Amino acid sequence: MKFPPWTSVSEAADLLKAGEVVAIPTETVYGLAGNAYNPEALAKIFAAKERPTFDPLIVHIADIAELENVARDIPKSAYRLAEAFWPGPMTIILPKKDCIPDLCTSGLPSVAVRFPSHPVAQAIIKKSGLPLAAPSANLFKHVSPTTAEHVAAQLADRIAGIVDGGPCSVGVESAIISLAGDVPTVLRPGAITPEMFKAVLGEVAVKESTSKPGQAMQAPGQCDTHYRPQVPLYFGEVPAGYKLPEHTARIAFGNQAGAIPATVNLSATGDMTEATARLYAYMHDLDTPNYDLILVDPIPNKGIGIALNDRLKRASIKTLPLTD
Ligand code: TXA
Ligand code: MG
């Protein structure tokens, strides 16, 4: 195994300046970072993740003032959002500056920008002196990593460094809001909920995600099969009388009884924030040949639960496997 030892902040900054790609912690999920101005570094990100180049990257900054380095025609609403939610789990889509390569935005005229709150992410961005393009540090369509070990398991042999910043405190990818069109539009739900956006901006639309193969994605994680573990995961009602496979694991939520021995609980008290921080780690942990099926309990579709329902629907197989 190439990692650990983990990469230090100053080693990471040096590698990034040299055009290499390095996995870095953020409060949402780990990101696979590269110099956002350098097309070769961007190409290494797409290659390491086996990500199609029609899926654009988020650019990470460490100061609101750096927004002007990467975006143009920035409306006042962007600064209102930045004051309210940055640093933090929010990504804003704005018209891009020419210095951002087309590869970063998949040819779109807009760029996605985020100012993360994780102190290690901020230290790496500042020390490198660069805006850092960083998608989640997982193989395309797989579950996002919330620990350095998750990154190592998927990408160790493909990248120059991994910085360990401990488990991610939020645990689900940033909320994405586009200010590039007429009406502010939430493209991906996250810890910043549509209600929170509305409280700052007034009118906000929420995009139902749909994808067309081969087109630059206007909304993220649009593939219906995003975030999938290798073991079939089922999120939904299990019909009465369905015979579960012998090796079934359950990801429970709240204080609900159940007869499955291999049960982990997202939050026995029904705390949604705790549940979010744990979900991806459980999905990684249970994704072993020991199990034939992972069942996930229903989670209330409100607050940050909207983001969890969104991700779990994409992670879920559509029908339960046939058993006798
Ligand atoms: O929390 C996060 O956002 C994490 C951490 C590392 O910051 N990053 C992350 O990146 O989740 P990624 O690449 O897995 O998801 C970013 C999504 C992409 O699916 C892409 O479709 C969308 O953001 N995106 C990027 N640029 C865009 C643009 N100009 N217009 C619309 N969507 C865009
Ligand atoms: Mg991702």
PDB file of C-alpha atoms and ligand atoms in Angstrom, residues 49 51 135-136 138 142 144 173 188 226-227, ligand 2:
ATOM      1  CA  LYS A  49     -11.249   8.905 -11.395  1.00  0.00           C
ATOM      2  CA  ARG A  51     -14.526  10.279 -14.996  1.00  0.00           C
ATOM      3  CA  PRO A 135     -14.260  16.495  -7.607  1.00  0.00           C
ATOM      4  CA  SER A 136     -14.967  13.944  -4.900  1.00  0.00           C
ATOM      5  CA  ASN A 138     -13.637   8.398  -5.677  1.00  0.00           C
ATOM      6  CA  HIS A 142     -18.731   5.136  -6.708  1.00  0.00           C
ATOM      7  CA  SER A 144     -17.705   9.497  -2.140  1.00  0.00           C
ATOM      8  CA  GLU A 173     -21.404  16.614  -1.054  1.00  0.00           C
ATOM      9  CA  ARG A 188     -27.846  19.463  -6.009  1.00  0.00           C
ATOM     10  CA  HIS A 226     -24.346   7.497  -9.151  1.00  0.00           C
ATOM     11  CA  TYR A 227     -22.992   6.736  -5.658  1.00  0.00           C
TER      12      TYR A 227
HETATM   13 MG    MG B   2     -18.628  13.026  -7.010  1.00  0.00          MG
END
